[in-house]
């Protein structure tokens, strides 16, 4: 319990140093340039206090409970002893099919951590508000989470097979470009943004542990070269799924419209 | 009590948000790895803290971060001073990134890679210098990204041309940067946007787009985060190629 208290204090200090530059910038401009009172000052300050305390608790909880367990699981799942249990290792060669539990874990943990990602929740709330309720927060978050799930599963496949990261990323970009031409204009900015917000507090540590664990247990992979890059997958694919989600709902709406007025 | 019932509902929503993680972890631990949970009590305590923290964060978001971002956007738009707005945008991007713990961790790893690849000397000082240089480079690039993003909203440039141009920059730099730095560069795009920056920057963009005539908050208001995750990739690779 004593240790938990220390963790809480450290995390609180960490969040505070994270917020401090922002508060300073805001205060400077508010006092020197805008020179107006902040509307609802007390409520705003209270909001900042909530954010700092909330984020500290959130991080401590993650570090206490989820990260050690998730990292231990990533390590165990990537352990050759687990993967080759019951399978005879064929001449020491890596067969990508044997890693199916890892792909499943990658997809599942990618989906689950994205749903809990606080910055994505923030963007989803804003998008719902701005679109007048057309974009439902859960629809957006599910689309993003599916993208992350697929991206991370593909990223682990890449580490297992050892194919170069660049090819995947460039192919992904080409797909994003093509979709940009055809997707409804309203969704494009939001789709681009959702790539950046998926990878933060919850997703990054777990996914990094998975990537480093995989790269260190598979023969012939370098931790430093192959261990990274999963985050890039996790920020690329949500753009594709969010635009896809918008395209799909537009297509459905058009089809429904057509069948009503033949 | 209206607030307490609202808080309770928010708490339930946070619980629902965390449920997928609990299910995934429990499934893999019990069904796949077939192991008991170590220290179940600690686990449950941690989970409770996560849910409580998320609840408070979302409350604070709507009370503090969103309103301040929007009210500042309105104030700048009313004042009509573009240079102050751009200065604010730069400092917001730079200031929130330079102290970001995730970024500090990534730059340390990058310095290690560079030392092993023989780009810099294998000494503490050289590594630290490399890491610090990289950190300021990334923070500068995020500041620049927000400035470009804000300019785009003011002028109404279409986002996709800028983003496509940026991607071309990423692809071109990938060819020139040392291969060891590419993975880290790609990842650095994701780590720069912290949990506090995102709501603030989003509120700023949406606020600006809704207070300027002829801009649609949905089409023009978003997109700042996209710049903030694209620009660091290019700059980290430039840094890797130059040094």
GROMACS .gro file of C-alpha atoms in nm:
model
  505
    1UNK     CA    1   0.000   0.000   0.000
    2UNK     CA    2   0.292   0.228   0.083
    3UNK     CA    3   0.438   0.155  -0.257
    4UNK     CA    4   0.109   0.241  -0.426
    5UNK     CA    5   0.116   0.579  -0.255
    6UNK     CA    6   0.462   0.648  -0.392
    7UNK     CA    7   0.355   0.541  -0.741
    8UNK     CA    8   0.058   0.774  -0.721
    9UNK     CA    9   0.279   1.063  -0.616
   10UNK     CA   10   0.532   0.998  -0.896
   11UNK     CA   11   0.260   0.968  -1.155
   12UNK     CA   12   0.097   1.287  -1.028
   13UNK     CA   13   0.426   1.475  -1.061
   14UNK     CA   14   0.477   1.329  -1.409
   15UNK     CA   15   0.136   1.441  -1.528
   16UNK     CA   16   0.190   1.781  -1.371
   17UNK     CA   17   0.514   1.838  -1.564
   18UNK     CA   18   0.328   1.725  -1.876
   19UNK     CA   19   0.051   1.979  -1.820
   20UNK     CA   20   0.267   2.264  -1.693
   21UNK     CA   21   0.403   2.386  -2.031
   22UNK     CA   22   0.048   2.387  -2.171
   23UNK     CA   23  -0.088   2.583  -1.876
   24UNK     CA   24   0.199   2.833  -1.904
   25UNK     CA   25   0.141   2.889  -2.275
   26UNK     CA   26  -0.233   2.933  -2.221
   27UNK     CA   27  -0.186   3.170  -1.926
   28UNK     CA   28   0.071   3.385  -2.110
   29UNK     CA   29  -0.150   3.432  -2.412
   30UNK     CA   30  -0.463   3.477  -2.205
   31UNK     CA   31  -0.304   3.750  -1.990
   32UNK     CA   32  -0.075   3.925  -2.239
   33UNK     CA   33  -0.243   3.887  -2.577
   34UNK     CA   34  -0.612   3.815  -2.535
   35UNK     CA   35  -0.642   4.013  -2.210
   36UNK     CA   36  -0.987   3.887  -2.125
   37UNK     CA   37  -1.110   3.690  -1.831
   38UNK     CA   38  -1.140   3.320  -1.894
   39UNK     CA   39  -1.512   3.242  -1.904
   40UNK     CA   40  -1.625   3.013  -1.621
   41UNK     CA   41  -1.281   3.032  -1.466
   42UNK     CA   42  -1.358   2.817  -1.162
   43UNK     CA   43  -1.517   2.543  -1.368
   44UNK     CA   44  -1.224   2.542  -1.610
   45UNK     CA   45  -0.966   2.520  -1.332
   46UNK     CA   46  -1.164   2.239  -1.172
   47UNK     CA   47  -1.169   2.066  -1.511
   48UNK     CA   48  -0.790   2.086  -1.532
   49UNK     CA   49  -0.760   1.945  -1.180
   50UNK     CA   50  -0.988   1.656  -1.282
   51UNK     CA   51  -0.779   1.592  -1.591
   52UNK     CA   52  -0.453   1.584  -1.395
   53UNK     CA   53  -0.585   1.363  -1.115
   54UNK     CA   54  -0.773   1.140  -1.360
   55UNK     CA   55  -0.476   1.088  -1.584
   56UNK     CA   56  -0.247   1.014  -1.288
   57UNK     CA   57  -0.485   0.751  -1.149
   58UNK     CA   58  -0.528   0.607  -1.497
   59UNK     CA   59  -0.153   0.569  -1.549
   60UNK     CA   60  -0.090   0.425  -1.203
   61UNK     CA   61  -0.366   0.171  -1.253
   62UNK     CA   62  -0.224   0.070  -1.589
   63UNK     CA   63   0.127   0.035  -1.452
   64UNK     CA   64   0.009  -0.155  -1.146
   65UNK     CA   65  -0.228  -0.394  -1.313
   66UNK     CA   66  -0.240  -0.413  -1.688
   67UNK     CA   67   0.109  -0.345  -1.815
   68UNK     CA   68   0.298  -0.610  -1.613
   69UNK     CA   69   0.036  -0.870  -1.700
   70UNK     CA   70   0.015  -0.770  -2.065
   71UNK     CA   71   0.391  -0.766  -2.101
   72UNK     CA   72   0.424  -1.102  -1.930
   73UNK     CA   73   0.160  -1.242  -2.167
   74UNK     CA   74   0.336  -1.099  -2.471
   75UNK     CA   75   0.658  -1.262  -2.352
   76UNK     CA   76   0.494  -1.598  -2.288
   77UNK     CA   77   0.308  -1.602  -2.618
   78UNK     CA   78   0.623  -1.524  -2.813
   79UNK     CA   79   0.826  -1.784  -2.624
   80UNK     CA   80   0.934  -2.059  -2.867
   81UNK     CA   81   0.849  -2.316  -2.599
   82UNK     CA   82   0.484  -2.211  -2.618
   83UNK     CA   83   0.468  -2.173  -2.996
   84UNK     CA   84   0.630  -2.506  -3.072
   85UNK     CA   85   0.455  -2.703  -2.799
   86UNK     CA   86   0.323  -3.011  -2.982
   87UNK     CA   87   0.477  -2.902  -3.310
   88UNK     CA   88   0.803  -3.045  -3.422
   89UNK     CA   89   1.036  -2.765  -3.516
   90UNK     CA   90   1.117  -2.819  -3.879
   91UNK     CA   91   1.485  -2.773  -3.925
   92UNK     CA   92   1.482  -2.455  -3.719
   93UNK     CA   93   1.299  -2.261  -3.991
   94UNK     CA   94   1.034  -2.012  -3.888
   95UNK     CA   95   0.692  -2.096  -4.025
   96UNK     CA   96   0.462  -1.797  -4.000
   97UNK     CA   97   0.154  -2.020  -3.960
   98UNK     CA   98   0.277  -2.140  -3.621
   99UNK     CA   99   0.235  -1.793  -3.477
  100UNK     CA  100  -0.143  -1.781  -3.508
  101UNK     CA  101  -0.198  -1.717  -3.137
  102UNK     CA  102   0.022  -1.412  -3.164
  103UNK     CA  103  -0.176  -1.267  -3.451
  104UNK     CA  104  -0.496  -1.325  -3.256
  105UNK     CA  105  -0.352  -1.170  -2.942
  106UNK     CA  106  -0.219  -0.876  -3.142
  107UNK     CA  107  -0.558  -0.811  -3.299
  108UNK     CA  108  -0.750  -0.857  -2.973
  109UNK     CA  109  -0.522  -0.641  -2.761
  110UNK     CA  110  -0.505  -0.376  -3.034
  111UNK     CA  111  -0.884  -0.354  -3.047
  112UNK     CA  112  -0.930  -0.357  -2.671
  113UNK     CA  113  -0.666  -0.097  -2.587
  114UNK     CA  114  -0.787   0.139  -2.859
  115UNK     CA  115  -1.141   0.135  -2.723
  116UNK     CA  116  -1.001   0.252  -2.388
  117UNK     CA  117  -0.769   0.517  -2.534
  118UNK     CA  118  -0.858   0.853  -2.369
  119UNK     CA  119  -0.753   1.078  -2.659
  120UNK     CA  120  -0.969   0.879  -2.900
  121UNK     CA  121  -1.262   0.921  -2.662
  122UNK     CA  122  -1.198   1.296  -2.670
  123UNK     CA  123  -1.194   1.313  -3.050
  124UNK     CA  124  -1.505   1.094  -3.074
  125UNK     CA  125  -1.696   1.324  -2.836
  126UNK     CA  126  -1.595   1.627  -3.042
  127UNK     CA  127  -1.679   1.463  -3.375
  128UNK     CA  128  -2.022   1.366  -3.247
  129UNK     CA  129  -2.083   1.721  -3.129
  130UNK     CA  130  -1.961   1.887  -3.450
  131UNK     CA  131  -2.141   1.651  -3.688
  132UNK     CA  132  -2.466   1.712  -3.503
  133UNK     CA  133  -2.486   1.349  -3.393
  134UNK     CA  134  -2.437   1.195  -3.738
  135UNK     CA  135  -2.107   1.041  -3.635
  136UNK     CA  136  -2.179   0.824  -3.335
  137UNK     CA  137  -1.892   0.807  -3.086
  138UNK     CA  138  -1.910   0.429  -3.067
  139UNK     CA  139  -1.920   0.383  -3.443
  140UNK     CA  140  -1.608   0.592  -3.486
  141UNK     CA  141  -1.425   0.422  -3.202
  142UNK     CA  142  -1.515   0.075  -3.329
  143UNK     CA  143  -1.395   0.165  -3.679
  144UNK     CA  144  -1.066   0.295  -3.542
  145UNK     CA  145  -1.023  -0.005  -3.312
  146UNK     CA  146  -1.080  -0.246  -3.602
  147UNK     CA  147  -0.813  -0.063  -3.798
  148UNK     CA  148  -0.567  -0.089  -3.511
  149UNK     CA  149  -0.649  -0.458  -3.463
  150UNK     CA  150  -0.582  -0.535  -3.828
  151UNK     CA  151  -0.274  -0.312  -3.837
  152UNK     CA  152  -0.106  -0.470  -3.536
  153UNK     CA  153  -0.186  -0.825  -3.648
  154UNK     CA  154  -0.029  -0.746  -3.985
  155UNK     CA  155   0.264  -0.580  -3.809
  156UNK     CA  156   0.336  -0.895  -3.605
  157UNK     CA  157   0.313  -1.099  -3.926
  158UNK     CA  158   0.573  -0.869  -4.075
  159UNK     CA  159   0.807  -0.922  -3.779
  160UNK     CA  160   0.763  -1.301  -3.802
  161UNK     CA  161   0.832  -1.309  -4.176
  162UNK     CA  162   1.096  -1.037  -4.163
  163UNK     CA  163   0.970  -0.848  -4.468
  164UNK     CA  164   1.073  -0.482  -4.493
  165UNK     CA  165   0.852  -0.232  -4.312
  166UNK     CA  166   0.868   0.027  -4.591
  167UNK     CA  167   0.676  -0.185  -4.843
  168UNK     CA  168   0.378  -0.222  -4.611
  169UNK     CA  169   0.372   0.142  -4.512
  170UNK     CA  170   0.401   0.267  -4.868
  171UNK     CA  171   0.130   0.027  -4.988
  172UNK     CA  172  -0.088   0.150  -4.702
  173UNK     CA  173  -0.028   0.512  -4.803
  174UNK     CA  174  -0.128   0.435  -5.161
  175UNK     CA  175  -0.453   0.283  -5.034
  176UNK     CA  176  -0.515   0.592  -4.819
  177UNK     CA  177  -0.457   0.813  -5.124
  178UNK     CA  178  -0.701   0.618  -5.338
  179UNK     CA  179  -0.963   0.622  -5.064
  180UNK     CA  180  -0.915   0.996  -5.016
  181UNK     CA  181  -1.030   1.050  -5.374
  182UNK     CA  182  -1.351   0.852  -5.327
  183UNK     CA  183  -1.445   0.900  -4.959
  184UNK     CA  184  -1.705   1.161  -4.856
  185UNK     CA  185  -1.526   1.492  -4.804
  186UNK     CA  186  -1.667   1.535  -4.456
  187UNK     CA  187  -1.487   1.235  -4.313
  188UNK     CA  188  -1.138   1.289  -4.456
  189UNK     CA  189  -0.995   1.523  -4.193
  190UNK     CA  190  -1.138   1.315  -3.911
  191UNK     CA  191  -0.999   0.996  -4.066
  192UNK     CA  192  -0.652   1.146  -4.090
  193UNK     CA  193  -0.672   1.261  -3.730
  194UNK     CA  194  -0.783   0.924  -3.603
  195UNK     CA  195  -0.455   0.778  -3.722
  196UNK     CA  196  -0.265   0.999  -3.482
  197UNK     CA  197  -0.479   0.960  -3.173
  198UNK     CA  198  -0.496   0.583  -3.154
  199UNK     CA  199  -0.145   0.539  -3.037
  200UNK     CA  200  -0.099   0.684  -2.695
  201UNK     CA  201  -0.113   0.596  -2.329
  202UNK     CA  202  -0.269   0.252  -2.334
  203UNK     CA  203  -0.175   0.108  -2.670
  204UNK     CA  204   0.190   0.205  -2.707
  205UNK     CA  205   0.346   0.025  -2.406
  206UNK     CA  206   0.163  -0.304  -2.465
  207UNK     CA  207   0.221  -0.305  -2.838
  208UNK     CA  208   0.587  -0.212  -2.798
  209UNK     CA  209   0.631  -0.502  -2.553
  210UNK     CA  210   0.476  -0.736  -2.806
  211UNK     CA  211   0.700  -0.614  -3.089
  212UNK     CA  212   1.019  -0.629  -2.886
  213UNK     CA  213   0.927  -0.972  -2.744
  214UNK     CA  214   0.866  -1.110  -3.092
  215UNK     CA  215   1.178  -0.961  -3.245
  216UNK     CA  216   1.398  -1.094  -2.965
  217UNK     CA  217   1.269  -1.455  -2.979
  218UNK     CA  218   1.256  -1.514  -3.354
  219UNK     CA  219   1.592  -1.617  -3.492
  220UNK     CA  220   1.741  -1.372  -3.738
  221UNK     CA  221   1.542  -1.067  -3.625
  222UNK     CA  222   1.712  -0.767  -3.475
  223UNK     CA  223   1.533  -0.608  -3.184
  224UNK     CA  224   1.639  -0.261  -3.287
  225UNK     CA  225   1.544  -0.286  -3.653
  226UNK     CA  226   1.243  -0.519  -3.642
  227UNK     CA  227   1.108  -0.443  -3.295
  228UNK     CA  228   0.981  -0.103  -3.397
  229UNK     CA  229   0.721  -0.021  -3.656
  230UNK     CA  230   0.410  -0.170  -3.494
  231UNK     CA  231   0.300   0.178  -3.389
  232UNK     CA  232   0.326   0.291  -3.749
  233UNK     CA  233   0.088   0.013  -3.851
  234UNK     CA  234  -0.147   0.112  -3.572
  235UNK     CA  235  -0.162   0.470  -3.697
  236UNK     CA  236  -0.198   0.383  -4.065
  237UNK     CA  237  -0.486   0.137  -4.072
  238UNK     CA  238  -0.743   0.339  -3.874
  239UNK     CA  239  -0.736   0.597  -4.155
  240UNK     CA  240  -0.832   0.321  -4.398
  241UNK     CA  241  -1.109   0.177  -4.180
  242UNK     CA  242  -1.257   0.515  -4.085
  243UNK     CA  243  -1.279   0.620  -4.451
  244UNK     CA  244  -1.408   0.274  -4.534
  245UNK     CA  245  -1.676   0.306  -4.267
  246UNK     CA  246  -1.788   0.640  -4.414
  247UNK     CA  247  -1.784   0.501  -4.768
  248UNK     CA  248  -1.986   0.200  -4.660
  249UNK     CA  249  -2.252   0.405  -4.482
  250UNK     CA  250  -2.275   0.645  -4.775
  251UNK     CA  251  -2.312   0.357  -5.019
  252UNK     CA  252  -2.582   0.200  -4.801
  253UNK     CA  253  -2.767   0.529  -4.774
  254UNK     CA  254  -2.756   0.572  -5.150
  255UNK     CA  255  -2.879   0.220  -5.210
  256UNK     CA  256  -3.161   0.263  -4.959
  257UNK     CA  257  -3.250   0.592  -5.129
  258UNK     CA  258  -3.260   0.429  -5.470
  259UNK     CA  259  -3.487   0.144  -5.365
  260UNK     CA  260  -3.729   0.395  -5.212
  261UNK     CA  261  -3.754   0.602  -5.529
  262UNK     CA  262  -3.706   0.368  -5.823
  263UNK     CA  263  -2.842   1.527  -0.716
  264UNK     CA  264  -2.790   1.565  -1.087
  265UNK     CA  265  -2.410   1.568  -1.079
  266UNK     CA  266  -2.373   1.250  -0.879
  267UNK     CA  267  -2.599   1.054  -1.112
  268UNK     CA  268  -2.404   1.199  -1.406
  269UNK     CA  269  -2.083   1.090  -1.243
  270UNK     CA  270  -2.223   0.744  -1.187
  271UNK     CA  271  -2.320   0.718  -1.552
  272UNK     CA  272  -1.974   0.835  -1.655
  273UNK     CA  273  -1.825   0.572  -1.427
  274UNK     CA  274  -2.039   0.304  -1.592
  275UNK     CA  275  -1.927   0.423  -1.935
  276UNK     CA  276  -1.563   0.402  -1.834
  277UNK     CA  277  -1.622   0.051  -1.704
  278UNK     CA  278  -1.770  -0.041  -2.041
  279UNK     CA  279  -1.467   0.109  -2.217
  280UNK     CA  280  -1.230  -0.104  -2.011
  281UNK     CA  281  -1.432  -0.423  -2.046
  282UNK     CA  282  -1.272  -0.539  -2.376
  283UNK     CA  283  -0.924  -0.531  -2.221
  284UNK     CA  284  -1.040  -0.734  -1.924
  285UNK     CA  285  -1.203  -0.992  -2.152
  286UNK     CA  286  -0.900  -1.023  -2.380
  287UNK     CA  287  -0.651  -1.054  -2.095
  288UNK     CA  288  -0.869  -1.302  -1.905
  289UNK     CA  289  -0.930  -1.514  -2.216
  290UNK     CA  290  -0.564  -1.541  -2.310
  291UNK     CA  291  -0.452  -1.601  -1.953
  292UNK     CA  292  -0.710  -1.871  -1.876
  293UNK     CA  293  -0.785  -2.038  -2.209
  294UNK     CA  294  -0.464  -2.002  -2.405
  295UNK     CA  295  -0.180  -1.980  -2.158
  296UNK     CA  296  -0.374  -2.174  -1.894
  297UNK     CA  297  -0.230  -1.994  -1.598
  298UNK     CA  298  -0.382  -1.846  -1.283
  299UNK     CA  299  -0.380  -1.473  -1.228
  300UNK     CA  300  -0.087  -1.359  -1.016
  301UNK     CA  301  -0.181  -1.116  -0.738
  302UNK     CA  302  -0.547  -1.085  -0.819
  303UNK     CA  303  -0.609  -0.818  -0.554
  304UNK     CA  304  -0.345  -0.584  -0.699
  305UNK     CA  305  -0.494  -0.640  -1.039
  306UNK     CA  306  -0.843  -0.544  -0.926
  307UNK     CA  307  -0.712  -0.237  -0.740
  308UNK     CA  308  -0.528  -0.127  -1.052
  309UNK     CA  309  -0.833  -0.179  -1.267
  310UNK     CA  310  -1.044   0.028  -1.030
  311UNK     CA  311  -0.789   0.311  -1.046
  312UNK     CA  312  -0.790   0.297  -1.427
  313UNK     CA  313  -1.168   0.323  -1.444
  314UNK     CA  314  -1.183   0.601  -1.184
  315UNK     CA  315  -0.906   0.789  -1.362
  316UNK     CA  316  -1.075   0.762  -1.701
  317UNK     CA  317  -1.402   0.888  -1.552
  318UNK     CA  318  -1.236   1.195  -1.400
  319UNK     CA  319  -1.041   1.259  -1.719
  320UNK     CA  320  -1.352   1.262  -1.939
  321UNK     CA  321  -1.530   1.491  -1.690
  322UNK     CA  322  -1.232   1.727  -1.685
  323UNK     CA  323  -1.217   1.720  -2.063
  324UNK     CA  324  -1.562   1.868  -2.099
  325UNK     CA  325  -1.519   2.113  -1.812
  326UNK     CA  326  -1.166   2.237  -1.877
  327UNK     CA  327  -0.976   2.134  -2.189
  328UNK     CA  328  -1.251   2.165  -2.451
  329UNK     CA  329  -1.392   2.501  -2.331
  330UNK     CA  330  -1.049   2.666  -2.295
  331UNK     CA  331  -0.937   2.550  -2.640
  332UNK     CA  332  -1.256   2.679  -2.797
  333UNK     CA  333  -1.273   3.007  -2.608
  334UNK     CA  334  -0.915   3.087  -2.707
  335UNK     CA  335  -0.993   3.006  -3.069
  336UNK     CA  336  -1.290   3.246  -3.060
  337UNK     CA  337  -1.084   3.515  -2.889
  338UNK     CA  338  -0.808   3.494  -3.151
  339UNK     CA  339  -1.061   3.497  -3.433
  340UNK     CA  340  -1.228   3.807  -3.288
  341UNK     CA  341  -0.897   3.980  -3.235
  342UNK     CA  342  -0.803   3.907  -3.595
  343UNK     CA  343  -0.431   3.886  -3.524
  344UNK     CA  344  -0.289   3.606  -3.734
  345UNK     CA  345   0.069   3.637  -3.609
  346UNK     CA  346  -0.031   3.596  -3.243
  347UNK     CA  347  -0.245   3.300  -3.332
  348UNK     CA  348   0.043   3.135  -3.518
  349UNK     CA  349   0.281   3.207  -3.230
  350UNK     CA  350   0.032   3.043  -2.996
  351UNK     CA  351  -0.004   2.746  -3.229
  352UNK     CA  352   0.372   2.697  -3.246
  353UNK     CA  353   0.423   2.721  -2.871
  354UNK     CA  354   0.134   2.485  -2.805
  355UNK     CA  355   0.285   2.223  -3.035
  356UNK     CA  356   0.643   2.275  -2.920
  357UNK     CA  357   0.565   2.307  -2.550
  358UNK     CA  358   0.346   2.001  -2.524
  359UNK     CA  359   0.591   1.782  -2.714
  360UNK     CA  360   0.929   1.877  -2.574
  361UNK     CA  361   0.854   1.739  -2.226
  362UNK     CA  362   0.656   1.436  -2.344
  363UNK     CA  363   0.785   1.125  -2.158
  364UNK     CA  364   0.708   0.892  -2.450
  365UNK     CA  365   0.919   1.107  -2.678
  366UNK     CA  366   1.210   1.111  -2.434
  367UNK     CA  367   1.200   0.731  -2.425
  368UNK     CA  368   1.199   0.708  -2.805
  369UNK     CA  369   1.489   0.950  -2.853
  370UNK     CA  370   1.701   0.752  -2.605
  371UNK     CA  371   1.638   0.436  -2.806
  372UNK     CA  372   1.723   0.619  -3.127
  373UNK     CA  373   2.053   0.736  -2.981
  374UNK     CA  374   2.132   0.376  -2.890
  375UNK     CA  375   2.056   0.266  -3.245
  376UNK     CA  376   2.271   0.543  -3.386
  377UNK     CA  377   2.562   0.449  -3.159
  378UNK     CA  378   2.538   0.082  -3.258
  379UNK     CA  379   2.512   0.174  -3.624
  380UNK     CA  380   2.833   0.376  -3.590
  381UNK     CA  381   2.682   0.715  -3.673
  382UNK     CA  382   2.796   0.868  -3.347
  383UNK     CA  383   3.057   0.785  -3.087
  384UNK     CA  384   2.985   0.520  -2.830
  385UNK     CA  385   2.994   0.759  -2.539
  386UNK     CA  386   2.742   0.889  -2.291
  387UNK     CA  387   2.790   1.249  -2.403
  388UNK     CA  388   2.750   1.176  -2.773
  389UNK     CA  389   2.436   0.970  -2.710
  390UNK     CA  390   2.283   1.236  -2.489
  391UNK     CA  391   2.361   1.507  -2.741
  392UNK     CA  392   2.204   1.302  -3.017
  393UNK     CA  393   1.892   1.229  -2.811
  394UNK     CA  394   1.846   1.592  -2.709
  395UNK     CA  395   1.896   1.713  -3.064
  396UNK     CA  396   1.638   1.467  -3.184
  397UNK     CA  397   1.393   1.568  -2.912
  398UNK     CA  398   1.413   1.938  -3.002
  399UNK     CA  399   1.385   1.850  -3.370
  400UNK     CA  400   1.063   1.659  -3.308
  401UNK     CA  401   0.920   1.930  -3.082
  402UNK     CA  402   1.003   2.193  -3.345
  403UNK     CA  403   0.838   1.982  -3.615
  404UNK     CA  404   0.520   1.946  -3.409
  405UNK     CA  405   0.512   2.322  -3.351
  406UNK     CA  406   0.554   2.377  -3.723
  407UNK     CA  407   0.285   2.118  -3.794
  408UNK     CA  408   0.028   2.300  -3.580
  409UNK     CA  409   0.122   2.631  -3.744
  410UNK     CA  410   0.068   2.485  -4.092
  411UNK     CA  411  -0.255   2.321  -3.976
  412UNK     CA  412  -0.388   2.650  -3.836
  413UNK     CA  413  -0.289   2.836  -4.153
  414UNK     CA  414  -0.478   2.577  -4.350
  415UNK     CA  415  -0.792   2.640  -4.148
  416UNK     CA  416  -0.756   3.017  -4.190
  417UNK     CA  417  -0.697   2.999  -4.566
  418UNK     CA  418  -0.925   2.701  -4.633
  419UNK     CA  419  -0.665   2.494  -4.817
  420UNK     CA  420  -0.786   2.141  -4.883
  421UNK     CA  421  -0.632   1.906  -4.630
  422UNK     CA  422  -0.568   1.611  -4.853
  423UNK     CA  423  -0.323   1.792  -5.083
  424UNK     CA  424  -0.109   1.886  -4.785
  425UNK     CA  425  -0.126   1.539  -4.633
  426UNK     CA  426  -0.048   1.372  -4.966
  427UNK     CA  427   0.245   1.609  -5.008
  428UNK     CA  428   0.358   1.514  -4.659
  429UNK     CA  429   0.336   1.144  -4.737
  430UNK     CA  430   0.544   1.197  -5.049
  431UNK     CA  431   0.797   1.367  -4.819
  432UNK     CA  432   0.792   1.061  -4.590
  433UNK     CA  433   0.843   0.823  -4.883
  434UNK     CA  434   1.126   1.029  -5.030
  435UNK     CA  435   1.301   1.062  -4.694
  436UNK     CA  436   1.265   0.685  -4.640
  437UNK     CA  437   1.491   0.634  -4.941
  438UNK     CA  438   1.761   0.864  -4.806
  439UNK     CA  439   1.752   0.798  -4.433
  440UNK     CA  440   1.967   0.524  -4.280
  441UNK     CA  441   1.748   0.210  -4.255
  442UNK     CA  442   1.810   0.181  -3.881
  443UNK     CA  443   1.628   0.507  -3.815
  444UNK     CA  444   1.323   0.438  -4.034
  445UNK     CA  445   1.130   0.225  -3.784
  446UNK     CA  446   1.187   0.476  -3.507
  447UNK     CA  447   1.093   0.765  -3.734
  448UNK     CA  448   0.764   0.600  -3.828
  449UNK     CA  449   0.689   0.530  -3.463
  450UNK     CA  450   0.777   0.884  -3.354
  451UNK     CA  451   0.479   1.014  -3.548
  452UNK     CA  452   0.251   0.822  -3.317
  453UNK     CA  453   0.406   0.911  -2.983
  454UNK     CA  454   0.408   1.289  -3.012
  455UNK     CA  455   0.039   1.343  -2.968
  456UNK     CA  456  -0.026   1.309  -2.597
  457UNK     CA  457  -0.352   1.263  -2.418
  458UNK     CA  458  -0.367   1.625  -2.308
  459UNK     CA  459  -0.255   1.776  -2.638
  460UNK     CA  460  -0.516   1.598  -2.849
  461UNK     CA  461  -0.832   1.741  -2.687
  462UNK     CA  462  -0.683   2.089  -2.666
  463UNK     CA  463  -0.564   2.097  -3.026
  464UNK     CA  464  -0.888   1.944  -3.153
  465UNK     CA  465  -1.094   2.204  -2.965
  466UNK     CA  466  -0.872   2.480  -3.106
  467UNK     CA  467  -0.918   2.359  -3.464
  468UNK     CA  468  -1.291   2.309  -3.435
  469UNK     CA  469  -1.330   2.644  -3.257
  470UNK     CA  470  -1.136   2.826  -3.529
  471UNK     CA  471  -1.325   2.659  -3.811
  472UNK     CA  472  -1.661   2.742  -3.656
  473UNK     CA  473  -1.576   3.107  -3.588
  474UNK     CA  474  -1.440   3.184  -3.936
  475UNK     CA  475  -1.694   3.252  -4.206
  476UNK     CA  476  -1.706   2.999  -4.487
  477UNK     CA  477  -1.536   2.721  -4.292
  478UNK     CA  478  -1.711   2.402  -4.198
  479UNK     CA  479  -1.599   2.269  -3.858
  480UNK     CA  480  -1.636   1.911  -3.977
  481UNK     CA  481  -1.436   1.954  -4.300
  482UNK     CA  482  -1.186   2.214  -4.180
  483UNK     CA  483  -1.176   2.180  -3.803
  484UNK     CA  484  -1.009   1.841  -3.784
  485UNK     CA  485  -0.672   1.760  -3.931
  486UNK     CA  486  -0.435   1.929  -3.687
  487UNK     CA  487  -0.345   1.598  -3.522
  488UNK     CA  488  -0.275   1.448  -3.863
  489UNK     CA  489  -0.011   1.715  -3.927
  490UNK     CA  490   0.133   1.666  -3.581
  491UNK     CA  491   0.185   1.297  -3.645
  492UNK     CA  492   0.313   1.334  -4.001
  493UNK     CA  493   0.572   1.607  -3.960
  494UNK     CA  494   0.790   1.433  -3.696
  495UNK     CA  495   0.837   1.133  -3.927
  496UNK     CA  496   0.992   1.354  -4.194
  497UNK     CA  497   1.205   1.551  -3.950
  498UNK     CA  498   1.338   1.247  -3.765
  499UNK     CA  499   1.450   1.096  -4.095
  500UNK     CA  500   1.610   1.425  -4.201
  501UNK     CA  501   1.787   1.432  -3.866
  502UNK     CA  502   1.904   1.072  -3.915
  503UNK     CA  503   2.024   1.143  -4.268
  504UNK     CA  504   2.208   1.465  -4.182
  505UNK     CA  505   2.383   1.357  -3.862
   0.00000   0.00000   0.00000
